[in-house]
Coordinates of C-alpha atoms in Angstrom, one line a residue:
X4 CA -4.0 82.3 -87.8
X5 CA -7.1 81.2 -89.7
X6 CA -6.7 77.5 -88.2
X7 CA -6.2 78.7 -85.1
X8 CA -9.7 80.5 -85.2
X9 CA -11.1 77.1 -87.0
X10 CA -9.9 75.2 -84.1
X11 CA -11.1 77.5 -81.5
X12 CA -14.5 77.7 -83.0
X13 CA -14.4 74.0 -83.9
X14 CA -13.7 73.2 -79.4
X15 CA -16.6 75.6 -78.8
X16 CA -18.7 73.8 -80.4
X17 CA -17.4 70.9 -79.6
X18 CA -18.3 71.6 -76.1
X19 CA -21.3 72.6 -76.2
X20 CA -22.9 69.6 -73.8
X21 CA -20.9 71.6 -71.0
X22 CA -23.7 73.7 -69.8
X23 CA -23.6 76.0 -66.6
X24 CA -21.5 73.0 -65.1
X25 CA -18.2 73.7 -64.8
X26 CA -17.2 74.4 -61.0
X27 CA -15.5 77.7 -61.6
X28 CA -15.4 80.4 -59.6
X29 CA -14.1 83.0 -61.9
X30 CA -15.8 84.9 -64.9
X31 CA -19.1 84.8 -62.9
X32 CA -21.7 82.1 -64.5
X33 CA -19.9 82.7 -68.2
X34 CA -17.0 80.4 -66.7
X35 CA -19.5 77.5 -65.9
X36 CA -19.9 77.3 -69.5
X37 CA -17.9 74.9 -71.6
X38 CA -17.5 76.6 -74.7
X39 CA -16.8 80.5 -73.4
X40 CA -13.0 79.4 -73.0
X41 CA -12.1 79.1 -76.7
X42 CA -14.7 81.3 -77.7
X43 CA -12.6 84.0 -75.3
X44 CA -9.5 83.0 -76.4
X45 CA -10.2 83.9 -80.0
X46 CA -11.7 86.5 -79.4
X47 CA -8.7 87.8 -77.6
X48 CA -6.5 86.7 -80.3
X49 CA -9.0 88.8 -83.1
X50 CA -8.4 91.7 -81.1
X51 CA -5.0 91.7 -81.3
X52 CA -5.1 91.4 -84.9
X53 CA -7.3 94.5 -85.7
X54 CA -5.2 97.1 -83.0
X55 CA -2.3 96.0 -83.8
X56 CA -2.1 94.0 -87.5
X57 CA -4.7 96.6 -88.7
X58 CA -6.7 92.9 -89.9
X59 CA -10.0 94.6 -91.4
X60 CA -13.4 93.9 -89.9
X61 CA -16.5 92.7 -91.9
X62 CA -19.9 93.6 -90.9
X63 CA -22.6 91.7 -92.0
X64 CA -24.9 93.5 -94.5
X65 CA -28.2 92.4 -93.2
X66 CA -31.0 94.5 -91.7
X67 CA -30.7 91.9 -88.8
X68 CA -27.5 93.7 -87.6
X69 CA -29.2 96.9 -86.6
X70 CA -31.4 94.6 -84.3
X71 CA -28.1 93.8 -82.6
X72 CA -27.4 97.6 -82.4
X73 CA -30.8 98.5 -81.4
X74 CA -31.2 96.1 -78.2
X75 CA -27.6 97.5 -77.1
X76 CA -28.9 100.8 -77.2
X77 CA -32.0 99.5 -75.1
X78 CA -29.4 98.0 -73.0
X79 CA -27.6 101.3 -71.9
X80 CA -31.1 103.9 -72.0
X81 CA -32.4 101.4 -69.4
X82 CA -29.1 102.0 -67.0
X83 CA -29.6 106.1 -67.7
X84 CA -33.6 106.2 -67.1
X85 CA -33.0 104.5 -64.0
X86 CA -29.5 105.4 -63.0
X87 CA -30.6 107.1 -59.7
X88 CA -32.2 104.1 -58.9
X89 CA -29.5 101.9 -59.8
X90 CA -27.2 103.9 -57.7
X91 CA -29.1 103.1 -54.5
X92 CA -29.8 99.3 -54.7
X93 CA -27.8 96.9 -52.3
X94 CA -28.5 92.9 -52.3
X95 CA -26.9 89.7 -51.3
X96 CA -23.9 91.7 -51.1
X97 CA -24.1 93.1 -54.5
X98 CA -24.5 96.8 -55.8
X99 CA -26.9 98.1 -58.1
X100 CA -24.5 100.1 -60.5
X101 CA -21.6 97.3 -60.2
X102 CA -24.3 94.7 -61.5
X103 CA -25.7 96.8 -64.3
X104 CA -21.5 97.4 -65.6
X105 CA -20.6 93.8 -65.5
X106 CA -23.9 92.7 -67.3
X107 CA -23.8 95.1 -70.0
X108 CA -20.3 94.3 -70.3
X109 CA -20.9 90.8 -70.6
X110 CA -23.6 91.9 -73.2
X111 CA -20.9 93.9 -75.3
X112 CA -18.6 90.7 -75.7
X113 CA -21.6 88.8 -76.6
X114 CA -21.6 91.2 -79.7
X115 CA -18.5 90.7 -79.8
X116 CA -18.3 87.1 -80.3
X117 CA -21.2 87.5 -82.8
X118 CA -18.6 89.8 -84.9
X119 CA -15.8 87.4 -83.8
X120 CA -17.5 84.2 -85.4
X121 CA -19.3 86.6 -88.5
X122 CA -15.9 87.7 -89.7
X123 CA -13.5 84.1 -89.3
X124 CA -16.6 82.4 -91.0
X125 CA -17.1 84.8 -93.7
X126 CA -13.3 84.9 -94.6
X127 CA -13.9 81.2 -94.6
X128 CA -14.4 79.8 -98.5
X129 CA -15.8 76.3 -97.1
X130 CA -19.5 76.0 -96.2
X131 CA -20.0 77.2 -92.6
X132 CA -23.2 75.6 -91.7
X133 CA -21.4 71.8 -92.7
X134 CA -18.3 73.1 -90.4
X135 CA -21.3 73.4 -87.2
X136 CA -22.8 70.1 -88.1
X137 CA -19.5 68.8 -87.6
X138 CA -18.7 69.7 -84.6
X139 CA -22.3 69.9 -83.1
X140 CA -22.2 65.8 -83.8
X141 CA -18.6 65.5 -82.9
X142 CA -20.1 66.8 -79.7
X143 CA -22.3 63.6 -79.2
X144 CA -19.4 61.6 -78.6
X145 CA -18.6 63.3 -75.4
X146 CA -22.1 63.5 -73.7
X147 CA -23.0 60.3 -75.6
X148 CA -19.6 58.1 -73.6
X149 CA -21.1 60.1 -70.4
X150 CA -24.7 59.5 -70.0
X151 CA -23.5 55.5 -71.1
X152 CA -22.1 55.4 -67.6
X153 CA -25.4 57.7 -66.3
X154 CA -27.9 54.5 -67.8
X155 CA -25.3 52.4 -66.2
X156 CA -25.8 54.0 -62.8
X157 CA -29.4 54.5 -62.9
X158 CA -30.0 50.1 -63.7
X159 CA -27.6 50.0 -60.3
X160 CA -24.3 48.9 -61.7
X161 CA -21.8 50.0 -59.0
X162 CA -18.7 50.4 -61.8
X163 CA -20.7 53.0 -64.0
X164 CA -21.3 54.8 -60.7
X165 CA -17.4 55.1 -59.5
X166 CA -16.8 56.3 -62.8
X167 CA -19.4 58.9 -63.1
X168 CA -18.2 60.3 -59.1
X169 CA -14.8 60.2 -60.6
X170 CA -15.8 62.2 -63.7
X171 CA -18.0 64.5 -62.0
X172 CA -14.7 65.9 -59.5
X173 CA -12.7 66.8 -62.7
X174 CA -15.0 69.5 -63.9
X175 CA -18.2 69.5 -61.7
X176 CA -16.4 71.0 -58.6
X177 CA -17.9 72.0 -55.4
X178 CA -21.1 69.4 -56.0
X179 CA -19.1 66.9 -57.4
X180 CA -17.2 66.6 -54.1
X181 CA -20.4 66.4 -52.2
X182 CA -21.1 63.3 -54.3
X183 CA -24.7 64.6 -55.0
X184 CA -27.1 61.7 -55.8
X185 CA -28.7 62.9 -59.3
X186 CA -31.2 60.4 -60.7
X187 CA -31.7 61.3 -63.8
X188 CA -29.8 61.8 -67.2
X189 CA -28.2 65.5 -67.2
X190 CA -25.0 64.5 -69.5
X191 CA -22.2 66.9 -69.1
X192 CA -24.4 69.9 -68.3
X193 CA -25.4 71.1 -64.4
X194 CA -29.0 69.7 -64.9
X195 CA -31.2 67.6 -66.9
X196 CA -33.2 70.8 -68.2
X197 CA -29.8 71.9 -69.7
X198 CA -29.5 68.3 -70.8
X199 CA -32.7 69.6 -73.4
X200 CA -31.2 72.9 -74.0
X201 CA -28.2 70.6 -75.7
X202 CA -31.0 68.8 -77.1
X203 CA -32.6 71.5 -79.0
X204 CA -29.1 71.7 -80.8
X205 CA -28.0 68.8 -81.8
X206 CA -31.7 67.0 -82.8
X207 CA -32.2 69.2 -86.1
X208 CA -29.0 67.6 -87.4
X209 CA -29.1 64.3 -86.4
X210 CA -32.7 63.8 -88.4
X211 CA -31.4 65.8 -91.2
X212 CA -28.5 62.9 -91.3
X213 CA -31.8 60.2 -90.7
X214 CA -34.1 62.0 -93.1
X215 CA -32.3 63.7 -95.9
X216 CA -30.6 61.5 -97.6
X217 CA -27.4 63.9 -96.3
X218 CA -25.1 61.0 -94.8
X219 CA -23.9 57.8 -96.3
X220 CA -24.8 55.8 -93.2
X221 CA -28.4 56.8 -92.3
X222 CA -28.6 53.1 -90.5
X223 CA -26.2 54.9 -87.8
X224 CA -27.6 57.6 -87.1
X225 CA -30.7 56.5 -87.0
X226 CA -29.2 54.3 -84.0
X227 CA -27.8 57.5 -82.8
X228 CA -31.3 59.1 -82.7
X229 CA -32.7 56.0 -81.0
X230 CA -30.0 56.8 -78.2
X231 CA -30.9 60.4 -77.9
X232 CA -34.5 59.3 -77.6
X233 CA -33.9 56.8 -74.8
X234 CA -31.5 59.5 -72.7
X235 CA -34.2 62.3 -73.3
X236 CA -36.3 59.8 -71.5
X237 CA -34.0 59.1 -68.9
X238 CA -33.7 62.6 -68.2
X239 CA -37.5 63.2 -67.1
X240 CA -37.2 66.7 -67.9
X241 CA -40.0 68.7 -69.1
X242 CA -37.8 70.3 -71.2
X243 CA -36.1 68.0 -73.0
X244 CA -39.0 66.4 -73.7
X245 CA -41.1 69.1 -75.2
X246 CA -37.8 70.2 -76.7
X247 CA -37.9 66.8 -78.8
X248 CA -41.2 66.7 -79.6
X249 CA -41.1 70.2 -81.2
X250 CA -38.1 70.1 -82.9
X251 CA -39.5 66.8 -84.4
X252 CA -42.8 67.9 -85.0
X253 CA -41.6 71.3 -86.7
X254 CA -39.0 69.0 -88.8
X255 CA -41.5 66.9 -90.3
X256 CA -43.3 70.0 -91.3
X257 CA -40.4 71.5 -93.0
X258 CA -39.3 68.7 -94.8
X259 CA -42.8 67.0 -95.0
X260 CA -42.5 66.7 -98.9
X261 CA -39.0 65.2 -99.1
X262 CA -39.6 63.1 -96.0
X263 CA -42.8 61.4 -96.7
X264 CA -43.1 61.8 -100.8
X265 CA -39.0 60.3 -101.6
X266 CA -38.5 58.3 -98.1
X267 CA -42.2 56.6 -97.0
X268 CA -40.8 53.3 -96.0
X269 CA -38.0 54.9 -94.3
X270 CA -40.6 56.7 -92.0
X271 CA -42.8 53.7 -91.7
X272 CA -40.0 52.0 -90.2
X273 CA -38.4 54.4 -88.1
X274 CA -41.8 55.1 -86.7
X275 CA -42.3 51.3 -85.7
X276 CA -38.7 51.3 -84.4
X277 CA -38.7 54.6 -82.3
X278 CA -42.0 53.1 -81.0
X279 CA -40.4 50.3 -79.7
X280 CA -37.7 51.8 -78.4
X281 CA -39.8 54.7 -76.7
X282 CA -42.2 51.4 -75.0
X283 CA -38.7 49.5 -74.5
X284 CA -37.7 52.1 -72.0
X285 CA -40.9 52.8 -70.9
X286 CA -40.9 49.2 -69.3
X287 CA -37.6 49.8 -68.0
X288 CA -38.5 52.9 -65.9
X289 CA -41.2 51.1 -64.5
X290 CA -39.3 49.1 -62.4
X291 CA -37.1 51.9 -61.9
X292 CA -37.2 54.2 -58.3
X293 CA -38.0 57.6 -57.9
X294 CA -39.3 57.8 -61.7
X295 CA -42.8 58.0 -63.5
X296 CA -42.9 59.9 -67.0
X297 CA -46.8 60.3 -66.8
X298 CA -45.8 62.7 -63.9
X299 CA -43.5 64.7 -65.9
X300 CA -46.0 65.7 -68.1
X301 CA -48.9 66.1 -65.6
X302 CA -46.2 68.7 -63.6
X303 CA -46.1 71.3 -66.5
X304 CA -49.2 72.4 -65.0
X305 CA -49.5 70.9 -61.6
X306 CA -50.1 73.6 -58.6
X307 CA -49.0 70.9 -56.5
X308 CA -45.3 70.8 -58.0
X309 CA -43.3 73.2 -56.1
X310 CA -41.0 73.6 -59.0
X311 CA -44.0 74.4 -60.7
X312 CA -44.6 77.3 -57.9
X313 CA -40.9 79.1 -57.8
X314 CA -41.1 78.8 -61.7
X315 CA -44.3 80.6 -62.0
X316 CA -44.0 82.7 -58.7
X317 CA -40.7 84.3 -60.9
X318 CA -42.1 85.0 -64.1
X319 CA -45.1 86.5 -62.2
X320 CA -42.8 88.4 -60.5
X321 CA -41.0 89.6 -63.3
X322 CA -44.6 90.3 -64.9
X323 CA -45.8 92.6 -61.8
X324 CA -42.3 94.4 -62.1
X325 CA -42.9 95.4 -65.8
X326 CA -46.6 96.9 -64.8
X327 CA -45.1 99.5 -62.8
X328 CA -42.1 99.9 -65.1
X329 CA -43.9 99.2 -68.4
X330 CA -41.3 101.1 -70.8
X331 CA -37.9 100.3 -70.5
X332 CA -38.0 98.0 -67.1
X333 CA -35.8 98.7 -63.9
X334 CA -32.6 98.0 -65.6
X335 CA -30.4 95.4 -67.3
X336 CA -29.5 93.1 -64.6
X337 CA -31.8 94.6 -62.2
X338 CA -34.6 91.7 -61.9
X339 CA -33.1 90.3 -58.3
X340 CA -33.3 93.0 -56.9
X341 CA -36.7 93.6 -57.0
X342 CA -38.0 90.3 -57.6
X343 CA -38.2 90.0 -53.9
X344 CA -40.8 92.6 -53.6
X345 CA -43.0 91.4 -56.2
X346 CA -43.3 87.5 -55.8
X347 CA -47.2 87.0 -55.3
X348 CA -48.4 85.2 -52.1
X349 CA -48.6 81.8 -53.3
X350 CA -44.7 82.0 -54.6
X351 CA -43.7 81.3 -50.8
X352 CA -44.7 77.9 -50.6
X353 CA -41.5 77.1 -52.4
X354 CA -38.3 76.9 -50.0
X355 CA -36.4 78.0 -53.3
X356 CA -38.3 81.5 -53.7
X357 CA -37.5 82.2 -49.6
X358 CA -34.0 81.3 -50.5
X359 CA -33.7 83.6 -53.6
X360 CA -35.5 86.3 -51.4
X361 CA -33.0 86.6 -48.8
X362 CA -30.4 89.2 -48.4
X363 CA -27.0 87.3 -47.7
X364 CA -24.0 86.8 -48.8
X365 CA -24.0 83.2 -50.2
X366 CA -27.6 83.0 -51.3
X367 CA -28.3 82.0 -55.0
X368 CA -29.3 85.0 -57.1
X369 CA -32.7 85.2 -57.6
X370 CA -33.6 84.2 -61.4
X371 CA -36.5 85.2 -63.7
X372 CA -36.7 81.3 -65.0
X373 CA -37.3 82.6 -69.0
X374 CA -35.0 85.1 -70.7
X375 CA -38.1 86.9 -72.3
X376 CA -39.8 87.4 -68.4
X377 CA -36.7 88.8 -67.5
X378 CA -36.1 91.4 -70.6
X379 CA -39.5 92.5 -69.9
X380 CA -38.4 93.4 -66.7
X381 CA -35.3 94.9 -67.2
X382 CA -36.0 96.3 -70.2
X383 CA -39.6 96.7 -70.7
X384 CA -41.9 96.2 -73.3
X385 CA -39.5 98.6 -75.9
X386 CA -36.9 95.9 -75.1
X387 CA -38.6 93.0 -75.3
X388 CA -40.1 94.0 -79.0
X389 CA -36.8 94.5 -80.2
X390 CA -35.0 91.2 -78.7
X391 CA -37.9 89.4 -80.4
X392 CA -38.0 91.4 -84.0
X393 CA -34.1 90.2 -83.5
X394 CA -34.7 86.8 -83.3
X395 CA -37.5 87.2 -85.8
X396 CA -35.2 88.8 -88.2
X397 CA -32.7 85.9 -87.8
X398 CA -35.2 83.5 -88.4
X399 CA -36.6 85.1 -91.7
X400 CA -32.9 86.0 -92.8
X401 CA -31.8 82.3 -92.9
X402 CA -35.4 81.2 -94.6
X403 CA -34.9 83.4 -97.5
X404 CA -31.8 84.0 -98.0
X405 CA -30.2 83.2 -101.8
X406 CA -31.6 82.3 -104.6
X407 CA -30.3 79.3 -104.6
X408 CA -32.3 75.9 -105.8
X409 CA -29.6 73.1 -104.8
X410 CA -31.7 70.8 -102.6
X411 CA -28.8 70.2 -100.1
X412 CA -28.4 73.9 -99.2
X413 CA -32.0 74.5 -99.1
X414 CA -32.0 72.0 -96.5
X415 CA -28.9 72.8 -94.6
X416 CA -30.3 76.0 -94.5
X417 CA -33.4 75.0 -93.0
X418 CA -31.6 72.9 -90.2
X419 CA -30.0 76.0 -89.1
X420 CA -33.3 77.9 -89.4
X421 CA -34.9 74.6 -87.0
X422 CA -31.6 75.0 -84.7
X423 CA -32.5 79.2 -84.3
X424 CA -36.0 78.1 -83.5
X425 CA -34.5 75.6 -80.6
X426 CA -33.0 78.8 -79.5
X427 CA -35.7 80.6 -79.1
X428 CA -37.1 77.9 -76.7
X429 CA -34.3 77.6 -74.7
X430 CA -35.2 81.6 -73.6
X431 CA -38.2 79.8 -72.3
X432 CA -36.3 77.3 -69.6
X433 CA -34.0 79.7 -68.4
X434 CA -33.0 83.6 -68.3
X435 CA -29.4 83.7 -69.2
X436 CA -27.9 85.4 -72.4
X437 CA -24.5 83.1 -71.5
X438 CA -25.4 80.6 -73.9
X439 CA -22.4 80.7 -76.0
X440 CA -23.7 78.2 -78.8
X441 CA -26.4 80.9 -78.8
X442 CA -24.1 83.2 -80.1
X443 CA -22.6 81.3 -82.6
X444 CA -25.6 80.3 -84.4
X445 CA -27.0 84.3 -84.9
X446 CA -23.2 85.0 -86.3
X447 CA -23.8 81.8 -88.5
X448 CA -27.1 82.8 -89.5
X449 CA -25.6 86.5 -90.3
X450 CA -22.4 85.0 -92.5
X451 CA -25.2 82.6 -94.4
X452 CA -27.7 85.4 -94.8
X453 CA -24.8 88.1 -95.8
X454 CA -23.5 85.5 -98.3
X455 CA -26.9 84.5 -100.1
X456 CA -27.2 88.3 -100.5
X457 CA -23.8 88.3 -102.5
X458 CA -25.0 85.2 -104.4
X459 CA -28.5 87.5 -105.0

């Protein structure tokens, strides 16, 4: 049974470029994600094993676990302080009370699957965080082959564009069918934003396998780098692209001393190559439709951008609803209900925040556009404090954990604490918990933490 875990762990990751983008119906937006169906399956499987093989259960020995505890607690005082509320709320066809179940459900096999991954890793005498990289880069192969075929489309070569349609109606669905014209590189997840959520983590490893002397063939990776560079530019998403320049900014910080002091020549170079590549595609885009990069940038803060204008109208909204419920919010799951009410005047410009404001059946649910706007919402200020001393504990767990002085750990460990800090800007691009290689990395970070305690 402890292969059949490996593998299921090893597909989710695996599939991690799947995000929000598979066209099913079922399991609500967890079923749009790639790697919640292996991650469900083992989970099943686990369970089975503890009621009815009495299989023991490990629980990690870090204080970051009763951060896990404490936001469930958060979780379920925010359904009782407001339950009479709750009770009463009707929109787009859904319930107030039915909402606030199936979230906090969802929330209790997200725990789940932290324990899930914590106790097959732990069990697991081989080094976890090599077992990720893996996979994580194994991963590249899949949305790597894809967006080939995407740059193929976008330069106007009619074969590359039959083959991404064709590709599209296996897994994309409903849009797929509509052949929807997307001109920009997204990979295998629903937009190019996701595209940089993906992004944020895979980059940590690939430099590590550039930078840190960790791979026997630095030469192709650093090719595969140059490729991730040229689709992030492709993808003229603002996320991906600060995505990529923090990650690489933060990682030349980390490992400024083994980077510059043992590899200076290496950097030189990859600094004139990445350059070229970087003004390479620039030239390309140029003569390219639809696409200027100076106006990606320029939109992060453009009032003109009505992107700019729902994304801002939400988190204001979400801001206005934690003034009048400044303690534990109006609920988990609650934002869209209210968000309606409290979407300042200059939010309606945007067709997308009338379309998340009205009350029909069929209408997209109206999102908070960053997971800490909506906690603070939903759960108030109490919850947001302890969502971020989580991830604050997670972060400082996998920084100082063992006593170890092998170089190679020290940097693997670092990696994972760079991957945890993509995380934690991923929360800032959109407001779902569904993230399921979210979930794997806190379990990973528990199982290295819990482990360097041992070793203490």
């Amino acid at each position: 049974m402890r292969k059949l875990h490996l593998s299921l762990l090893a597909m989710a990751v695996f599939l991690s470029p799947f995000i929000t983008s598979l066209g099913v119906q079922h399991f609500g937006g967890l079923g749009k994600e790639g790697s919640f169906y292996p991650i469900a399956v083992g989970v099943f499987i686990w369970l089975i094993e503890i009621l009815f093989l009495k299989k023991s259960i490990h629980v990690p020995s870090v204080k970051s676990i009763y951060c896990f505890y404490g936001f469930l607690v958060v979780i379920i005082f925010s359904g009782i302080v407001n339950l009479f509320d709750i009770l009463e709320l009707r929109f787009q066809g859904d319930t107030g009370i039915g909402r606030f179940l199936v979230q906090t459900g969802t929330m209790i096999f997200y725990f789940l699957v932290v324990l899930y991954v914590y106790n097959i890793f732990y069990e697991e005498k081989r080094n976890p965080i090599l077992f990720f990289q893996r996979w994580i880069l194994l991963s590249l192969v899949l949305a790597g082959t894809y967006s080939l075929f995407e740059l193929g489309k976008m330069g106007g070569n009619t074969l590359s564009s039959d083959i991404i349609t064709f590709i599209d109606r296996l897994f994309r669905g409903g849009e797929a069918n509509g052949i929807v014209e997307y001109f920009r590189v997204r990979s295998l997840a629903a937009e190019a934003s996701y595209f940089g959520m993906y992004t944020a983590l895979v980059l940590p490893w690939v430099l590590g396998e550039c930078f840190l002397k960790r791979s026997k063939y630095p030469s192709f990776f650093f090719l595969i780098l140059g490729y991730i560079i040229v689709l992030v530019l492709f993808s003229f998403s603002r996320t991906a692209y600060m995505v990529m320049a923090i990650e690489g900014f933060l990682f030349l910080l980390m490992f400024r001393g083994m980077v510059w002091g043992e590899r200076k020549r290496l950097v030189i170079f990859a600094i004139i190559f990445f350059t070229g590549v970087g003004l390479s595609s620039e030239f390309i885009m140029a003569s390219l439709p639809k696409v200027d990069v100076a106006e990606v940038y320029e939109s992060l803060l453009s009032d003109n951008n009505l992107s700019n204008v729902a994304r801002y109208g939400s988190q204001l909204a979400a801001w206005n609803i934690f003034l009048d419920h400044p303690l534990l919010g109006v609920g988990y799951g609650m934002y869209g209900f209210y968000a309606p009410d409290y979407y300042p005047e200059e939010a309606w410009r945007s067709v997308e925040i009338s379309m998340w404001a009205t009350n029909g059946t069929g209408w997209p649910w109206p999102p908070a556009h960053s997971l800490y706007a909506r906690v603070l919402a939903e759960l108030g200020g109490i919850g947001l404090l302890v969502y971020v001393a989580l991830l604050i504990s997670l972060f400082c767990a996998v920084w100082r954990c063992g006593t170890t002085k092998d170089v190679d750990r020290i940097a693997e460990r670092r990696i994972l604490a760079l991957t945890m800090f993509g995380i934690v800007l991923q929360g800032f691009n959109v407001d779902a918990f569904r993230i399921m290689p979210m979930w794997i990395i806190f379990a990973l970070i528990l199982v290295v933490a819990s482990k360097g305690r041992e070793e203490s």
